[in-house]
Coordinates of C-alpha atoms and ligand atoms in Angstrom, one line a residue:
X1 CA -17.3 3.6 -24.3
X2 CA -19.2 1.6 -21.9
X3 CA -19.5 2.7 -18.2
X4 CA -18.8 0.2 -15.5
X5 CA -18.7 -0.2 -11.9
X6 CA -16.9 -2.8 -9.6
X7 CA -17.8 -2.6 -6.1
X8 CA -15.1 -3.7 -3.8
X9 CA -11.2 -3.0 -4.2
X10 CA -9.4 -6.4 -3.2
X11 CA -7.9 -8.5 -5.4
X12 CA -11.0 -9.6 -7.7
X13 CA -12.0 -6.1 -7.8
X14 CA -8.9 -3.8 -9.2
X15 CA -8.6 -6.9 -11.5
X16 CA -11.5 -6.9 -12.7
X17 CA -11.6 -3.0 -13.1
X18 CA -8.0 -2.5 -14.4
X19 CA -8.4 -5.1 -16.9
X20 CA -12.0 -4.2 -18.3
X21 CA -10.7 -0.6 -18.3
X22 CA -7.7 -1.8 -20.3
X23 CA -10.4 -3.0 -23.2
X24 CA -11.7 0.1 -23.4
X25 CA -14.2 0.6 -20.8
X26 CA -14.9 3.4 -18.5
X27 CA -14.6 1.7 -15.2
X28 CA -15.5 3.2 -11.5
X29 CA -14.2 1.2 -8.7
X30 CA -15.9 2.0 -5.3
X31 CA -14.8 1.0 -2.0
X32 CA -16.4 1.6 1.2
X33 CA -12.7 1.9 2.6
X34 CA -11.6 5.2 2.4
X35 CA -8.1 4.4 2.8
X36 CA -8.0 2.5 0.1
X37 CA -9.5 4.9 -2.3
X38 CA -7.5 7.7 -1.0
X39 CA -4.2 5.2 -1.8
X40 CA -6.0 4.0 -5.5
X41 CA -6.2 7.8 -6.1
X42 CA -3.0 8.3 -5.5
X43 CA -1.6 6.1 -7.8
X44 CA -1.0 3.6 -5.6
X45 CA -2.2 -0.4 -5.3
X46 CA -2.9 -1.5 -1.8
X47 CA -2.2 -5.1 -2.8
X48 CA 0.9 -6.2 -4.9
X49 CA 0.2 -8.3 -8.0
X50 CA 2.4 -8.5 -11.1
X51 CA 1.5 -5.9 -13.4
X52 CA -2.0 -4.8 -12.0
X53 CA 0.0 -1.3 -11.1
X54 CA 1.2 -0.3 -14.5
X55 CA -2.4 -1.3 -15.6
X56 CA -3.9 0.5 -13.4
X57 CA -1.7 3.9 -14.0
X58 CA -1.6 3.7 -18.0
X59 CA -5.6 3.2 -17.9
X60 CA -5.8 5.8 -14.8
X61 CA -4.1 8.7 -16.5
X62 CA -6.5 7.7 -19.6
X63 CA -9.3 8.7 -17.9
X64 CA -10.7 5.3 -18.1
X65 CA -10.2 4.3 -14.3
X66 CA -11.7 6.1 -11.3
X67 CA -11.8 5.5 -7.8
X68 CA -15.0 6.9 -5.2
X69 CA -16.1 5.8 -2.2
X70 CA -19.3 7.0 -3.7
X71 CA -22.0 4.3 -4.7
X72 CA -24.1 7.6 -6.3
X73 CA -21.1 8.3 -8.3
X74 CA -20.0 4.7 -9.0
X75 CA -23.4 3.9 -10.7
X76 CA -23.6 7.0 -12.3
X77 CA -24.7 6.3 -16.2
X78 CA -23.3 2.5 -15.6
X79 CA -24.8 -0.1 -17.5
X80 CA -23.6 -3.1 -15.2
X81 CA -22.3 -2.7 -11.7
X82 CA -20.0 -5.7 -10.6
X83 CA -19.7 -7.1 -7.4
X84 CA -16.7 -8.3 -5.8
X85 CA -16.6 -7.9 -2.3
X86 CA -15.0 -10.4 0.4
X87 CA -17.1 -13.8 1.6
X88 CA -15.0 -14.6 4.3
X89 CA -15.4 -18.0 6.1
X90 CA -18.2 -17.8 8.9
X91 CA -17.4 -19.4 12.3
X92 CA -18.9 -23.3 10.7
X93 CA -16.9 -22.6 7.6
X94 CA -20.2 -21.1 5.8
X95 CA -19.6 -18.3 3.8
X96 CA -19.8 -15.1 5.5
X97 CA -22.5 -12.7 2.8
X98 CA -22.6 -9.3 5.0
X99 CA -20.8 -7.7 2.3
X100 CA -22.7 -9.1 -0.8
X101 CA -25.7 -8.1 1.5
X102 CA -24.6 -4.9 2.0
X103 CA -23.2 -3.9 -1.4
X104 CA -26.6 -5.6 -2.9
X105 CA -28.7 -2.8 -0.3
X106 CA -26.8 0.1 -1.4
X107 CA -27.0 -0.7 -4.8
X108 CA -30.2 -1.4 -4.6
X109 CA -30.8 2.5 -3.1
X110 CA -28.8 4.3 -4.9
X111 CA -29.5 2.8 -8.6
X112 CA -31.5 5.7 -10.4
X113 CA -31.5 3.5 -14.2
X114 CA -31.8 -0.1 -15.2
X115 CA -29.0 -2.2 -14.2
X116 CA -27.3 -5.5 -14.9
X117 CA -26.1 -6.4 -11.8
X118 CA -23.1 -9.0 -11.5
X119 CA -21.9 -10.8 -9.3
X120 CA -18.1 -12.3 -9.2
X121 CA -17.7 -12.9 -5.4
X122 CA -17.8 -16.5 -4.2
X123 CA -21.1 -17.2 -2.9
X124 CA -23.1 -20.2 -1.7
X125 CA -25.5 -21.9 -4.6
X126 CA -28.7 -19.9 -4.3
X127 CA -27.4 -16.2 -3.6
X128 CA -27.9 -15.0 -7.0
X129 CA -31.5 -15.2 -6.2
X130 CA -31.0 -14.0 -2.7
X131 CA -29.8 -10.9 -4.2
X132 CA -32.0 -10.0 -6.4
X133 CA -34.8 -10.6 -3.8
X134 CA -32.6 -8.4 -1.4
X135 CA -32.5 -5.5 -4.4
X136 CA -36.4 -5.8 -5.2
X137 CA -37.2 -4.9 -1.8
X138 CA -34.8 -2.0 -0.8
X139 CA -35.4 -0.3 -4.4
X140 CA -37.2 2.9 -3.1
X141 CA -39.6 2.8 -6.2
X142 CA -39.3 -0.7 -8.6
X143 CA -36.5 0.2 -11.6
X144 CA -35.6 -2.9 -14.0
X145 CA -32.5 -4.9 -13.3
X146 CA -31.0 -8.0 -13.7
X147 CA -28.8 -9.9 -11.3
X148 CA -26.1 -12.2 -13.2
X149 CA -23.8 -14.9 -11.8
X150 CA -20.0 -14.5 -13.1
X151 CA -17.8 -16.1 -10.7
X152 CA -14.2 -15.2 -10.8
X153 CA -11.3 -18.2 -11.7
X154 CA -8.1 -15.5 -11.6
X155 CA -5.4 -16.7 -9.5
X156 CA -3.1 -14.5 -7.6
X157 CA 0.4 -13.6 -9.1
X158 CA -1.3 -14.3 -12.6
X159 CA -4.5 -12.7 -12.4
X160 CA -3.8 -10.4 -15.1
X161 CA -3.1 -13.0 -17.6
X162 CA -5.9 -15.0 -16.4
X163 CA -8.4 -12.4 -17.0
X164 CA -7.1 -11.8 -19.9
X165 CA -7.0 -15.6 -20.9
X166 CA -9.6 -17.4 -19.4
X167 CA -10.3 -20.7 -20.1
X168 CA -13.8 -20.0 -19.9
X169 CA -16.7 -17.5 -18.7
X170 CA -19.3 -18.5 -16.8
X171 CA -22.6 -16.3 -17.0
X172 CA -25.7 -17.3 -14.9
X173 CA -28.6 -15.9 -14.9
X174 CA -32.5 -16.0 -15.1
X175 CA -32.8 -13.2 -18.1
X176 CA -31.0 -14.7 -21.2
X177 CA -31.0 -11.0 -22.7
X178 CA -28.8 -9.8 -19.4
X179 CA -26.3 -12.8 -19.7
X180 CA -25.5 -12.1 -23.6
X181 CA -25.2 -8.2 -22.8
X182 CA -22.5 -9.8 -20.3
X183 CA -20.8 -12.0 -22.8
X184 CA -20.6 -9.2 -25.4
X185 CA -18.5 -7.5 -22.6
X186 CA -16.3 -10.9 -22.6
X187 CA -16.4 -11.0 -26.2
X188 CA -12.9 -9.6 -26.6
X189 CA -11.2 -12.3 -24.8
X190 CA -12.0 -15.1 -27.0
X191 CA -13.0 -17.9 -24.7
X192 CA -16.0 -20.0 -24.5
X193 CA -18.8 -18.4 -22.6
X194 CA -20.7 -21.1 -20.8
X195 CA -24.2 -19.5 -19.9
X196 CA -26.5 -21.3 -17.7
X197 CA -28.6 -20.8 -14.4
X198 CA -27.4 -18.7 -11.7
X199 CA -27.4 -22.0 -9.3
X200 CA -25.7 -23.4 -11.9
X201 CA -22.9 -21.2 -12.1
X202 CA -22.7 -20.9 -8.9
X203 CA -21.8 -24.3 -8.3
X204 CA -19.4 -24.6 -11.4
X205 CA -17.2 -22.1 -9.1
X206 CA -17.1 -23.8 -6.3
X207 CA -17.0 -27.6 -8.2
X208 CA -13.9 -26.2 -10.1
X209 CA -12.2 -25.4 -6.8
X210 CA -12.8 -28.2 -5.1
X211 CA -11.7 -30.9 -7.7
X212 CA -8.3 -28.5 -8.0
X213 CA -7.9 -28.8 -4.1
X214 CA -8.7 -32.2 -4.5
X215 CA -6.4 -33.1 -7.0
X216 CA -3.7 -31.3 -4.5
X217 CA -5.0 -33.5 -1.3
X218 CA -4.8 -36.9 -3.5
X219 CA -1.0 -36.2 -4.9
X220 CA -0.1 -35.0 -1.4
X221 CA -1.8 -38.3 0.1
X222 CA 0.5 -40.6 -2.6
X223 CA 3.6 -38.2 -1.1
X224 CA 2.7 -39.7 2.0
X225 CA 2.6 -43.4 0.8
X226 CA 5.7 -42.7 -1.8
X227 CA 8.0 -41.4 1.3
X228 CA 7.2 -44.6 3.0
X229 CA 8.1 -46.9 -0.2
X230 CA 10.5 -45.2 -1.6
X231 CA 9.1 -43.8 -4.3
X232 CA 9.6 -39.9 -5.9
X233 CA 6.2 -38.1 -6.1
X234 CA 7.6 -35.7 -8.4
X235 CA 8.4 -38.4 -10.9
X236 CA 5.1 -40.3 -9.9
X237 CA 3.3 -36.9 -11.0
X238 CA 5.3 -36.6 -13.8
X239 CA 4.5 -39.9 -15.6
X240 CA 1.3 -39.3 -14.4
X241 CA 1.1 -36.0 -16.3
X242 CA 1.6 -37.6 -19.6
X243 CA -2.2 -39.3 -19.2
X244 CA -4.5 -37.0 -21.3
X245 CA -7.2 -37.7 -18.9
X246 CA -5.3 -36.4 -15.8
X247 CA -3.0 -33.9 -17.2
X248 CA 0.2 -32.1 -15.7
X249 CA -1.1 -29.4 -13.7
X250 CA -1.9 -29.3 -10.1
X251 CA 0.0 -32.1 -9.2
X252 CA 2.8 -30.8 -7.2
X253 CA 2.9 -31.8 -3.6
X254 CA 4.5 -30.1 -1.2
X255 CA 2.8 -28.3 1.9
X256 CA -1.0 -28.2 0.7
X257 CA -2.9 -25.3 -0.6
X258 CA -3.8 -22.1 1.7
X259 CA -4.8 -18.9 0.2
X260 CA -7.9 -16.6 0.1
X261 CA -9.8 -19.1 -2.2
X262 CA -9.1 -22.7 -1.6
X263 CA -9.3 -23.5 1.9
X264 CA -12.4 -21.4 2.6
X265 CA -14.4 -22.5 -0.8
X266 CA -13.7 -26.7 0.6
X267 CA -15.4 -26.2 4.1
X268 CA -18.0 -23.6 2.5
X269 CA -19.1 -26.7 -0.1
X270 CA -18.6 -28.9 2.7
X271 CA -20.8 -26.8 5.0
X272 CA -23.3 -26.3 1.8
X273 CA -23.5 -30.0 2.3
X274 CA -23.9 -30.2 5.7
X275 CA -26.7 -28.0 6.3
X276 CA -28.6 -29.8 3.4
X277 CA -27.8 -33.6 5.5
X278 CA -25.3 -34.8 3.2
X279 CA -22.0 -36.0 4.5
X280 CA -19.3 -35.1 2.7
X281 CA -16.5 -37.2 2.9
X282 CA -14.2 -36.6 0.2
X283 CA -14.5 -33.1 0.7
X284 CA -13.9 -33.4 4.6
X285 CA -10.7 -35.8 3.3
X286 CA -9.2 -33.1 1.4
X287 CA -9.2 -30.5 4.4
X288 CA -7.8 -32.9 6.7
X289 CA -5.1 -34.0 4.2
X290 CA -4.1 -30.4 4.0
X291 CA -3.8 -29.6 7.6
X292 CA -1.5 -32.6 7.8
X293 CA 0.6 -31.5 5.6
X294 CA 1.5 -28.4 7.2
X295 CA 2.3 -30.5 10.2
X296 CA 4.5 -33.0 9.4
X297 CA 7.5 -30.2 7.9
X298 CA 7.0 -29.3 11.6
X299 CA 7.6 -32.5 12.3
X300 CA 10.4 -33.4 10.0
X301 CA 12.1 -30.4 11.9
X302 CA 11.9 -31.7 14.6
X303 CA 13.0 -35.4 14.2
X304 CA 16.3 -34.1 12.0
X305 CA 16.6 -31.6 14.8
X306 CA 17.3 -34.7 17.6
X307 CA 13.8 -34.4 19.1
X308 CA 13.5 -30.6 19.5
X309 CA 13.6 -27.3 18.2
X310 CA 13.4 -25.9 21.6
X311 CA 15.9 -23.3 21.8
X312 CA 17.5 -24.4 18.3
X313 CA 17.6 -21.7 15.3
X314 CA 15.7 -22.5 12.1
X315 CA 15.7 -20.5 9.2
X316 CA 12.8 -20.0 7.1
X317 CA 12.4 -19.0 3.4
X318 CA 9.1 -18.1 2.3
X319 CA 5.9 -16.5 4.4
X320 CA 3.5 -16.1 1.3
X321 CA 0.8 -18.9 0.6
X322 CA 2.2 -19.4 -2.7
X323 CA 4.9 -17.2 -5.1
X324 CA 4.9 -14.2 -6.9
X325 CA 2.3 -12.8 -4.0
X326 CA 2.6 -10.9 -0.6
X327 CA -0.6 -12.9 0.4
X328 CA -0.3 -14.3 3.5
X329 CA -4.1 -15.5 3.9
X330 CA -4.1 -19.2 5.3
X331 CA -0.4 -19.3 4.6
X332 CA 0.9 -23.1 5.1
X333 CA 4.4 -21.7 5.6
X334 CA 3.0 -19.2 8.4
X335 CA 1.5 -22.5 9.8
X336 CA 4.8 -24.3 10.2
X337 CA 6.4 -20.9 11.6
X338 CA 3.9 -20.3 14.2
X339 CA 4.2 -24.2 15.0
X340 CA 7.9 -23.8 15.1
X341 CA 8.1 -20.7 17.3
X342 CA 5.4 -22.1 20.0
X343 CA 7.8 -25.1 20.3
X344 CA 10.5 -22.5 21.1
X345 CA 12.5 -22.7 18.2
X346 CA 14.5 -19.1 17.2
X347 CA 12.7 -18.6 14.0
X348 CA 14.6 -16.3 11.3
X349 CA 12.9 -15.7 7.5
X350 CA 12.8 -14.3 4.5
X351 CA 10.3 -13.9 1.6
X352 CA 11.2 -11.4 -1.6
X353 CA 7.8 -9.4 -0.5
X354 CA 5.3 -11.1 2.4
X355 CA 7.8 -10.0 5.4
X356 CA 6.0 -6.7 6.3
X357 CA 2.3 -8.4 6.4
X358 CA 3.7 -11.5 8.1
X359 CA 5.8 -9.6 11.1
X360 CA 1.8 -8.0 11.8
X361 CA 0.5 -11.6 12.0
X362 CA 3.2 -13.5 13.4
X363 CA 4.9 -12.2 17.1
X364 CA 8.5 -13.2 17.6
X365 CA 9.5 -13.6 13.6
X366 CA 13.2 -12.4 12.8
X367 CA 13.0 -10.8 9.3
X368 CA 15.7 -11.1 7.6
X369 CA 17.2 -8.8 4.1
X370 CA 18.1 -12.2 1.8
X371 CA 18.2 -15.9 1.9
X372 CA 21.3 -15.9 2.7
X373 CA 21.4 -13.9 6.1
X374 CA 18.5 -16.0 7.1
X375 CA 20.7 -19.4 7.2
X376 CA 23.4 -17.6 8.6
X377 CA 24.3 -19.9 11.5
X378 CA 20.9 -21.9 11.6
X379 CA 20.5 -25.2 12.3
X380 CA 18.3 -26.2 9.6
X381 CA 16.8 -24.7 6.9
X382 CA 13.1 -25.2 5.5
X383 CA 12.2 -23.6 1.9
X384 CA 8.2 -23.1 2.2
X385 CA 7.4 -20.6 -0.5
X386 CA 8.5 -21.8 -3.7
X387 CA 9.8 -18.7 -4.7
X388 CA 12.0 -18.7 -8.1
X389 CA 14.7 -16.5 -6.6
X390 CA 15.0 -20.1 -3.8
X391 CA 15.6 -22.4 -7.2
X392 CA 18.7 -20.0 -7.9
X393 CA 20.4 -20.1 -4.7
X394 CA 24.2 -20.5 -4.2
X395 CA 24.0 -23.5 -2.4
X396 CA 27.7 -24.1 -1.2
X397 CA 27.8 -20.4 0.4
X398 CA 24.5 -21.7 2.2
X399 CA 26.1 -25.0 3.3
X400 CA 29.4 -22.2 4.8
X401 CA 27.1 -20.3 6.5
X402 CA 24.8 -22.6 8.6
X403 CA 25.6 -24.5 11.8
X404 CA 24.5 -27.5 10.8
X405 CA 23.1 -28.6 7.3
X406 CA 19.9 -29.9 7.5
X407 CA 17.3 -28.7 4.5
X408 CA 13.9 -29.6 4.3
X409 CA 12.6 -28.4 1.2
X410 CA 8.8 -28.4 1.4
X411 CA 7.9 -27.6 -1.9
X412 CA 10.6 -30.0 -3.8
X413 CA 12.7 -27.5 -5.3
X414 CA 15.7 -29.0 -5.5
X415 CA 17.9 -32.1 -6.6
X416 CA 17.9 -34.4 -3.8
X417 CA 21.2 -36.0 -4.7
X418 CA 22.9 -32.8 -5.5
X419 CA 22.3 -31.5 -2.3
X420 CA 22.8 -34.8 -0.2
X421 CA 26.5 -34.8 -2.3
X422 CA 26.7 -31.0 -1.1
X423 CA 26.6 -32.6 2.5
X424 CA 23.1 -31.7 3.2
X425 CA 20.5 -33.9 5.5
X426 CA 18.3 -33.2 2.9
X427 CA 14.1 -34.1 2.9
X428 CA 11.8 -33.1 0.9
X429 CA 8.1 -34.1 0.4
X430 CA 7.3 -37.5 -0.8
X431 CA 11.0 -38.3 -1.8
X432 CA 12.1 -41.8 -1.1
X433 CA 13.5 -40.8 2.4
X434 CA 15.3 -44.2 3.2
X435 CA 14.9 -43.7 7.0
X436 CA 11.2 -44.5 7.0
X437 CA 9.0 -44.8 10.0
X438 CA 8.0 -41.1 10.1
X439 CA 4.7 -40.0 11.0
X440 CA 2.2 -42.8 12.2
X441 CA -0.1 -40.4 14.0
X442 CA 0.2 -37.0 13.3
X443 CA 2.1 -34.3 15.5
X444 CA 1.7 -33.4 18.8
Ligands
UDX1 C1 -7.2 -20.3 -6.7 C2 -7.8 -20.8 -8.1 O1 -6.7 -21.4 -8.9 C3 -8.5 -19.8 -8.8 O2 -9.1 -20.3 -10.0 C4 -9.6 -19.3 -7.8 O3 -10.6 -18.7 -8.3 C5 -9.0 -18.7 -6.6 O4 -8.2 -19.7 -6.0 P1 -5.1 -18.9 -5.9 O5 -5.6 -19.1 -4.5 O6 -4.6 -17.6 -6.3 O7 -6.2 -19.3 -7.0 O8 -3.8 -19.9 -6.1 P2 -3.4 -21.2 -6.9 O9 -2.3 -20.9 -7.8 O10 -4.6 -21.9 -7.5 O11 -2.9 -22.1 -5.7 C6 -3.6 -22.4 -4.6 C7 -2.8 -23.1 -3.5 O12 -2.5 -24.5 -3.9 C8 -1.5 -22.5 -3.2 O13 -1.2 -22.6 -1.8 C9 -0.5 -23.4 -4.0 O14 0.8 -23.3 -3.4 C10 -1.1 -24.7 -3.8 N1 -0.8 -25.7 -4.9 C11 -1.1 -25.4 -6.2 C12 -0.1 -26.9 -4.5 O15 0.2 -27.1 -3.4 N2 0.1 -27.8 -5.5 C13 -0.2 -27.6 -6.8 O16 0.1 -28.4 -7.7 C14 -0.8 -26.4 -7.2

């Protein structure tokens, strides 16, 4: 059995650690946060993601997952130490590396053996390097080690299954024996391994998010132009689908990506760019795309609403950045909520499992138990959070209950027809609305 450790307990880390335990590993997960440990020893996961829990447990109970706050213990006997600690967006949209620093510094003075050292966290092209300068110097006496780029592609609400089936590794690194003792740990998952430099794979992470965001800013751009012509996106993305080169995914529009991952990787490659005197304008594009789009559902609101929300009760469904998660990190839908509320609307949501870490962010939300209570006498309703449960919904007993039925369904889930036959004002997101005219220069 090989002995890991994974420093840092977010998302990537109990991942990473569940999943490497799960293929046999023994794997200690250290975390600085004590809380967190105490909770992880419990039998408990601070963060809610399908299936990590029962992972967790089942691999917990088999003595193959252990939890320390303990960087002594954590290293203990470990062949490779991974880290996966937060790089949060500095105040120009760098990325923020006192964690990486830190984790590298402890590491670095508590490591007693040779280590391959690993790093999954985002981090700006060059940092590999970085680190390993950071380790030679705060090693008490020189020991051999070897620092290895492996950037991380999971994404939440299917980061088991994308662990488990990656489309590909990426190993970086400057020692070639390091980066195939890595792949051999990957070797069970049956993907390509791409191993290259540490800049190198460095930049494939942050490349591979930015064309993804990309690819949402350009199909949420044609929305734009499609509402105005009269065109359907979704059928506009679904012929374009069919063309091998461009392919089906990541071509829904709706209210632009948010997460932990997306929006801070763009203006961290744009800022990369920056400080090096490029200007980069397709990049800078994408961002400004994707704060539009959170606007104009605002906006929509407000022109079915007469002019104003002031005073006028909306219902919400949806606070997570995306389905199947609780995460609420650069949540469009908290966007348009916050929006809504500071133009004195009565704001009144629901969302299957984000409420509790939205009510902390947001002042003045009303949570409510199911879909259905939160259009209970509203005035219009906007889905945000495309949510399966919201597909499902009994749509006449909707209709019943609301004062007036106006729907704006930012993520397209429904049938526009059905619902405008229903007696809905219904508007979704680059649907053919035949009114027109909407949104020449942005909100206000
Ligand atoms: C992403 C990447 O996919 C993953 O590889 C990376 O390492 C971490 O960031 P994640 O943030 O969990 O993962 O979510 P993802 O499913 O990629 O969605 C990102 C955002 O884009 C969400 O807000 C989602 O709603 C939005 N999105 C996605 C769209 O608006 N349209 C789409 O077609 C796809």
């Amino acid at each position: 059995m090989r002995k890991l450790c994974v420093i840092g307990s977010g998302y990537v880390g109990l991942v990473t650690g569940a999943c490497f335990a799960d293929l046999g590993n023994s794997v200690t997960l250290v975390d600085i946060d004590e809380g967190k440990i105490e909770t992880l020893q419990q039998g408990k996961m601070p963060i809610y993601e399908p299936g990590l829990s029962e992972m967790a447990q089942r691999n917990t109970v088999a003595g193959r997952m252990h939890f320390t706050t303990s960087y002594l213990e954590g290293l203990d006997q470990a062949e490779f130490v991974f880290i996966c600690v937060g790089t949060p967006s500095g105040v120009d949209g760098e990325a923020d590396l006192q964690y990486v620093r830190s984790a590298a510094e402890t590491i670095a003075e508590a490591m007693t053996h040779p280590l391959v050292i690993i790093n999954k966290s985002t981090v700006p092209v060059g940092t590999g390097d970085w680190t390993a300068e950071i380790i030679q110097r705060k090693q008490p006496k020189p020991m051999d080690f070897a620092v290895v780029s492996c950037p991380e592609f999971l994404r939440e609400g299917s980061a088991i299954a994308d662990f488990m089936n990656p489309d590909r590794t990426v190993l970086g690194s400057t020692n070639p024996e390091a980066a195939d003792r890595v792949a051999e740990l990957y070797a069970p998952l049956d993907a390509p391994i791409v191993i290259t430099d540490i800049r190198t794979a460095e930049m494939i992470k942050y490349a591979s998010n930015a064309f993804l965001a990309t690819r949402i800013s350009f199909i949420n751009e044609i929305s734009i132009i499609c509402e105005r012509l009269g065109a359907d996106v979704t059928e506009v993305a679904r012929g374009m689908g069919f063309d091998y080169r461009i392919g089906p995914h990541f071509l829904q529009a709706g209210l632009g990506f948010g997460g932990s991952c997306f929006p801070k990787d763009v203006k961290a490659l744009a800022n990369m760019a920056q400080t090096h005197g490029m200007h980069p304008q397709l990049l800078n594009a994408v961002m400004e795309i994707n704060a539009f789009q959170r606007r104009q559902i605002a906006m929509k609101a407000r022109e079915m609403l007469d002019g104003t929300v002031n005073g006028k009760t909306i219902a919400v469904l949806g606070l997570a950045f995306k389905e199947n998660t609780d995460d609420i990190r650069e949540s469009p839908s908290l966007t348009v909520v916050r929006s809504l509320l500071n133009q004195g609307a009565l704001v009144k949501a629901y969302d299957p499992v984000a409420m509790e870490n939205a009510s902390r962010e947001v002042r003045g939300l009303t949570l409510c138990s199911d879909a259905y209570a939160a259009a209970q006498d509203a005035e219009a309703l906007l889905v945000l959070t495309p949510w399966n449960e919201f597909k499902h919904l009994d749509m006449s007993r909707i209709r019943d209950s609301m004062k007036r039925q106006i729907l704006i369904d930012g993520r397209n889930l429904y049938d526009p027809d059905e619902l405008r036959q229903m007696g809905f004002a219904y508007r979704g997101v680059g649907r053919g609305y035949d009114g027109a005219g909407l949104m020449a220069n942005g909100d206000q």
